Each structure stands twice: as C-alpha cells, then as structure tokens.
Short mmCIF file of C-alpha atoms in Angstrom, two decimals:
data_model
loop_
_atom_site.label_atom_id
_atom_site.label_comp_id
_atom_site.label_asym_id
_atom_site.label_seq_id
_atom_site.Cartn_x
_atom_site.Cartn_y
_atom_site.Cartn_z
CA MET A 1 28.50 60.49 -33.58
CA SER A 2 32.04 59.76 -34.75
CA THR A 3 33.64 61.62 -37.63
CA PRO A 4 34.34 59.29 -40.58
CA GLN A 5 37.94 58.21 -41.06
CA LEU A 6 39.13 57.05 -44.47
CA VAL A 7 41.68 54.40 -45.40
CA VAL A 8 42.33 53.99 -49.12
CA HIS A 9 44.17 51.00 -50.55
CA ARG A 10 45.61 50.45 -54.00
CA ASP A 11 43.11 47.79 -55.10
CA LYS A 12 40.29 45.63 -53.80
CA GLU A 13 42.51 42.63 -53.07
CA LEU A 14 44.82 44.66 -50.85
CA MET A 15 41.81 46.31 -49.25
CA ALA A 16 40.33 42.90 -48.36
CA GLN A 17 43.61 41.62 -46.92
CA ALA A 18 44.22 44.76 -44.86
CA ALA A 19 40.63 44.83 -43.60
CA ALA A 20 40.90 41.16 -42.60
CA ALA A 21 44.08 41.86 -40.66
CA ARG A 22 42.42 44.85 -39.00
CA LEU A 23 39.42 42.71 -38.03
CA ILE A 24 41.58 39.96 -36.54
CA THR A 25 43.32 42.53 -34.34
CA LYS A 26 40.03 44.07 -33.25
CA ILE A 27 38.49 40.70 -32.33
CA VAL A 28 41.58 39.56 -30.42
CA ASP A 29 41.74 42.85 -28.51
CA ALA A 30 38.04 42.66 -27.61
CA GLN A 31 38.37 39.07 -26.42
CA ALA A 32 41.39 40.02 -24.31
CA SER A 33 39.59 42.94 -22.66
CA ARG A 34 36.01 41.64 -22.38
CA GLY A 35 36.29 37.87 -22.77
CA ALA A 36 34.30 37.73 -26.00
CA ALA A 37 33.77 39.70 -29.19
CA SER A 38 30.71 40.58 -31.26
CA VAL A 39 30.84 41.26 -35.01
CA VAL A 40 28.14 42.05 -37.55
CA LEU A 41 28.88 40.65 -41.01
CA THR A 42 27.91 42.05 -44.37
CA GLY A 43 27.36 40.27 -47.66
CA GLY A 44 28.18 41.36 -51.18
CA ARG A 45 31.44 41.12 -53.04
CA ASN A 46 33.41 43.26 -50.60
CA GLY A 47 32.07 41.59 -47.46
CA ASN A 48 32.69 38.13 -48.86
CA GLY A 49 36.09 39.20 -50.15
CA LEU A 50 37.07 40.22 -46.64
CA LEU A 51 35.88 36.88 -45.21
CA ALA A 52 37.83 34.96 -47.85
CA ALA A 53 40.94 37.00 -47.02
CA LEU A 54 40.42 36.26 -43.34
CA ALA A 55 40.12 32.55 -44.10
CA ALA A 56 43.48 32.68 -45.92
CA ALA A 57 45.25 34.70 -43.21
CA PRO A 58 47.62 32.66 -40.97
CA ALA A 59 46.82 35.08 -38.12
CA ARG A 60 43.19 33.91 -38.07
CA ASP A 61 44.22 31.31 -35.49
CA ALA A 62 44.84 34.13 -33.02
CA ILE A 63 41.06 34.43 -32.70
CA ASP A 64 39.27 32.31 -30.12
CA TRP A 65 36.45 31.36 -32.47
CA GLY A 66 34.41 29.83 -29.67
CA ARG A 67 34.12 33.24 -27.99
CA LEU A 68 32.92 35.16 -31.04
CA ASP A 69 29.31 36.18 -31.65
CA LEU A 70 28.38 36.72 -35.28
CA TRP A 71 25.35 38.68 -36.41
CA TRP A 72 24.19 39.93 -39.80
CA GLY A 73 23.31 43.44 -40.94
CA ASP A 74 20.75 42.17 -43.43
CA GLU A 75 19.57 39.09 -45.24
CA ARG A 76 17.75 38.16 -48.39
CA TYR A 77 14.48 36.51 -47.35
CA LEU A 78 15.02 33.26 -49.21
CA PRO A 79 14.98 29.57 -48.24
CA GLU A 80 17.68 28.15 -45.97
CA GLY A 81 20.78 27.26 -47.97
CA ASP A 82 19.88 29.43 -50.94
CA PRO A 83 23.15 30.51 -52.61
CA GLU A 84 21.99 34.13 -52.59
CA ARG A 85 21.62 34.28 -48.80
CA ASN A 86 24.39 36.18 -47.04
CA VAL A 87 24.81 33.45 -44.44
CA THR A 88 25.25 30.80 -47.14
CA GLN A 89 27.97 32.85 -48.80
CA ALA A 90 29.64 33.58 -45.46
CA ARG A 91 29.74 29.88 -44.61
CA GLU A 92 31.42 29.12 -47.93
CA ALA A 93 33.93 31.96 -47.58
CA LEU A 94 34.94 31.40 -43.95
CA LEU A 95 32.53 30.10 -41.34
CA ASP A 96 32.63 26.41 -42.25
CA ALA A 97 36.44 26.48 -41.98
CA VAL A 98 36.72 27.75 -38.39
CA PRO A 99 35.59 26.28 -35.03
CA LEU A 100 32.70 28.60 -34.22
CA ASP A 101 30.19 27.89 -31.49
CA PRO A 102 26.94 27.27 -33.44
CA GLU A 103 24.97 28.90 -30.63
CA ARG A 104 26.84 32.14 -31.26
CA VAL A 105 26.18 32.28 -35.01
CA HIS A 106 23.03 34.36 -35.22
CA ALA A 107 21.74 33.95 -38.76
CA MET A 108 18.60 35.83 -39.76
CA PRO A 109 15.49 33.69 -40.40
CA ALA A 110 14.89 32.06 -43.78
CA SER A 111 11.67 32.17 -45.79
CA ASP A 112 11.12 28.42 -45.31
CA GLY A 113 11.53 28.73 -41.55
CA PRO A 114 8.88 29.06 -38.82
CA TYR A 115 7.66 32.47 -40.04
CA GLY A 116 6.98 31.43 -43.62
CA ALA A 117 6.24 34.37 -45.87
CA ASP A 118 5.75 36.74 -42.91
CA VAL A 119 8.98 38.74 -43.14
CA GLU A 120 7.77 41.18 -40.48
CA ALA A 121 7.41 38.36 -37.95
CA ALA A 122 10.87 37.11 -38.92
CA ALA A 123 12.29 40.60 -38.37
CA GLU A 124 10.60 40.83 -34.97
CA ALA A 125 12.11 37.49 -33.99
CA TYR A 126 15.60 38.70 -34.87
CA ALA A 127 15.01 41.89 -32.92
CA ALA A 128 14.02 39.76 -29.93
CA GLU A 129 17.20 37.69 -30.29
CA LEU A 130 19.26 40.88 -30.30
CA ALA A 131 17.42 42.20 -27.26
CA LYS A 132 18.04 38.93 -25.39
CA ALA A 133 21.77 39.27 -26.06
CA SER A 134 21.81 42.87 -24.85
CA GLY A 135 23.00 43.45 -21.30
CA PRO A 136 22.68 46.35 -18.87
CA GLU A 137 25.99 47.72 -20.09
CA ASN A 138 24.65 48.03 -23.63
CA HIS A 139 22.95 51.02 -25.18
CA GLY A 140 19.36 50.04 -25.88
CA SER A 141 17.96 46.76 -27.11
CA VAL A 142 20.94 45.48 -29.10
CA PRO A 143 24.40 44.37 -27.99
CA THR A 144 27.19 46.92 -28.34
CA PHE A 145 28.84 45.25 -31.33
CA ASP A 146 32.62 45.55 -31.44
CA VAL A 147 32.61 45.90 -35.23
CA LEU A 148 29.67 46.24 -37.58
CA MET A 149 30.59 45.98 -41.27
CA LEU A 150 28.56 47.35 -44.14
CA GLY A 151 29.02 47.17 -47.87
CA VAL A 152 28.12 50.36 -49.71
CA GLY A 153 25.93 49.97 -52.79
CA PRO A 154 26.22 52.11 -55.94
CA ASP A 155 22.99 53.84 -54.84
CA THR A 156 24.47 54.50 -51.35
CA HIS A 157 22.42 51.75 -49.71
CA VAL A 158 23.86 49.90 -46.70
CA ALA A 159 22.50 46.64 -45.30
CA SER A 160 19.02 46.64 -46.93
CA LEU A 161 18.40 50.29 -46.19
CA PHE A 162 17.69 51.79 -49.60
CA PRO A 163 17.30 55.50 -50.37
CA GLU A 164 13.84 56.88 -49.59
CA LEU A 165 12.31 53.51 -48.62
CA PRO A 166 10.50 53.21 -45.24
CA ALA A 167 13.23 51.14 -43.55
CA VAL A 168 15.79 53.96 -43.69
CA ARG A 169 13.34 56.26 -41.90
CA GLU A 170 12.87 53.89 -38.94
CA THR A 171 13.84 55.53 -35.65
CA GLU A 172 12.69 53.00 -33.03
CA ARG A 173 12.69 49.38 -34.19
CA THR A 174 16.07 47.65 -34.52
CA VAL A 175 15.11 45.17 -37.25
CA VAL A 176 12.49 45.51 -39.98
CA GLY A 177 11.23 43.66 -43.01
CA VAL A 178 11.84 45.23 -46.40
CA HIS A 179 9.38 44.98 -49.28
CA GLY A 180 10.00 46.12 -52.82
CA ALA A 181 13.77 46.49 -52.59
CA PRO A 182 15.10 47.90 -55.88
CA LYS A 183 17.80 45.21 -55.88
CA PRO A 184 16.59 41.60 -56.09
CA PRO A 185 15.29 39.82 -54.21
CA PRO A 186 12.67 42.40 -53.20
CA THR A 187 11.92 40.93 -49.76
CA ARG A 188 14.61 41.25 -47.10
CA ILE A 189 15.36 41.66 -43.40
CA THR A 190 17.61 44.47 -42.23
CA LEU A 191 19.02 46.16 -39.18
CA THR A 192 17.92 49.78 -38.96
CA LEU A 193 20.08 52.83 -38.41
CA PRO A 194 19.38 52.85 -34.64
CA ALA A 195 20.76 49.30 -34.39
CA ILE A 196 23.74 50.10 -36.60
CA ARG A 197 24.63 53.11 -34.48
CA ALA A 198 24.84 50.97 -31.34
CA ALA A 199 28.13 49.49 -32.59
CA ARG A 200 31.43 50.63 -31.14
CA GLU A 201 32.88 50.72 -34.65
CA VAL A 202 31.14 50.82 -38.02
CA TRP A 203 33.24 49.90 -41.05
CA LEU A 204 31.95 50.78 -44.51
CA LEU A 205 33.50 48.81 -47.37
CA ALA A 206 33.60 50.16 -50.91
CA ALA A 207 35.72 48.92 -53.81
CA GLY A 208 35.39 49.49 -57.54
CA GLU A 209 34.57 52.38 -59.83
CA ASP A 210 30.84 51.68 -59.49
CA LYS A 211 31.08 52.73 -55.81
CA ALA A 212 32.92 56.01 -56.42
CA GLU A 213 29.87 58.23 -56.80
CA ALA A 214 28.16 56.65 -53.80
CA ALA A 215 31.20 57.24 -51.59
CA ALA A 216 31.43 60.85 -52.74
CA ILE A 217 27.74 61.48 -52.05
CA ALA A 218 27.73 59.80 -48.63
CA LEU A 219 30.86 61.65 -47.50
CA SER A 220 29.72 65.05 -48.78
CA GLY A 221 27.15 65.70 -46.07
CA ALA A 222 24.15 64.13 -47.80
CA GLY A 223 21.06 63.26 -45.74
CA GLU A 224 20.63 59.67 -44.57
CA VAL A 225 17.19 59.23 -46.13
CA GLN A 226 18.58 60.08 -49.56
CA ALA A 227 21.97 58.42 -48.92
CA PRO A 228 21.70 55.75 -46.19
CA ALA A 229 25.48 55.27 -46.02
CA ALA A 230 25.72 58.82 -44.71
CA GLY A 231 23.72 57.80 -41.64
CA ALA A 232 25.86 54.79 -40.70
CA HIS A 233 28.30 55.63 -37.93
CA GLY A 234 29.73 54.00 -34.85
CA ARG A 235 29.70 55.16 -31.26
CA SER A 236 33.49 55.49 -31.10
CA ARG A 237 34.65 55.09 -34.69
CA THR A 238 33.36 55.23 -38.25
CA LEU A 239 35.84 53.81 -40.73
CA TRP A 240 35.55 53.89 -44.51
CA LEU A 241 37.73 51.23 -46.15
CA LEU A 242 38.06 51.90 -49.87
CA ASP A 243 40.20 51.03 -52.84
CA ALA A 244 41.60 53.73 -55.10
CA ALA A 245 38.82 53.27 -57.66
CA ALA A 246 36.05 53.80 -55.10
CA ALA A 247 37.87 56.86 -53.72
CA SER A 248 38.45 58.39 -57.14
CA GLN A 249 35.73 61.04 -56.81
CA LEU A 250 36.65 62.11 -53.28
CA PRO A 251 38.68 65.26 -52.63
CA ARG A 252 42.27 64.23 -51.95
CA ALA A 253 42.20 66.36 -48.81
CA LEU A 254 39.90 63.77 -47.23
CA TYR A 255 42.45 60.96 -47.18
CA PRO A 256 46.20 60.30 -47.23
CA PRO A 257 47.97 58.78 -50.25
CA ALA A 258 46.93 55.24 -51.11
CA SER A 259 48.74 52.46 -49.28
CA PRO A 260 51.46 50.71 -51.28
#
C-alpha cells in the first residue's frame, strides 16, 4: 500500500492541464521501458477535463497511440452511443482524435449488447477480458495498469463503488454489476477495489468546492466501506490531484503551497 501524495493546483483548468502533461510523460516512459502502456480512464467532469486537455496538448504526439491499451474503471449500463456513457464522452473528448488501435480500446459492455439487461453477465465478460490481458508478470487476474485514474464523488465514491453498497465490499471479483446506485443511472459496471489496487499508480482527481469534504474524509483515515476513495491506492504510488477548492478542508501540513 502506497502512502497518498497530494498535488494541489490553483484551479481546475490548471489541474487538468498539469495532469494531462503528467499522463503523457507516464505513458511515454512506460512505452519506452515495456513497449506498451496500459491506462484506466475515468468519466465525470474531471476525467473528461483531463482528456480534453490532453487532446489540446502539443506533446500528445509523443505518445505511440497504437501501443496504448485503454480500459475503464466503470460504466453506466446504457445503450451503445448513449451520451451518458463514459466511453461516449471519452471518444468526444479525445479518443476519436488520435490514432488508437481499436483492438486495444476495451470499452465496457452496453445494455443493448449481447448481455442485454444482465449486467452481472456483462461484468463477468469484462472480468474475463481483463484476465485474458493479464500475463504471468501481473499480480492476479488483471493487467498491472500503468495508471488508473479515478474521479472522486462528493460522497467519496470512486468508479461506481458507493459508500456501504455491496460492490465496495467485494474482495475477490475484479468487476461487478451495480444495482441501485444513488447517482443515476442506477445500473452500472465497475472495477472493484482488488482490481484498482493492481495498478502501479492510482490517480484520484478532485476539483471544486463540492469535493472538499470528500477529500478531507478520504484522507483522514476513514474506512473504505464508508469512504471508498480511502481504499483506492496503487502498488507503487497513490496520487491525489486536486484544485485549491477541493483541498480547502485539508490540513495545510498535508500538501505544499498551490502551484502558480
């Protein structure tokens, strides 16, 4: 378990730009050392803001997009192409603008796909896809992701792991279906904490005053069942990327002065 590190930026725009630059460097370094890179994307305003910033960054061309595997931390179980699906939003923000290998874009199943309304079967299929991509050098039945990004909700949820719901208590399965999520839509697919913790680095993104209490709770030693963000950590690094508003309730001793 890695101790959380905090980086606080002046505002959400600067946070998105800096996080995009950080991600480009991480992908390029992974491709240089291992030949390919593996990243887990997150949705929401902060995840999509980062992707839009990456799309606008001239340095994006340093990435060999054909040697990048993309996965998702969670997905709204809606029809293919629905504007609320994380993959739809990611395509609009970045993916359609870069030369990715379609075989390496691992979107979670849609509700109008082969599993229909059976979200549990869809989750099992995604778990199988992860297991197939896992090699002997990996830890368990998921690849060792280079970076796994998570947005932090105002209730401390990450991916679709909500406080007290069954999914956050899962200790064995890597992907599960979610029913009755408190944030619409109620039916979702999500990676579990065991899958999240397989990543080399976990980055938690939080911007805005509505995330301040969640960040303070998650970083104060709260339990993961009550505050799922507290249970999200990487094998080698856990990085909280915040803007000043989201960090406003944290003790100043936890982080250096905000970046200019």
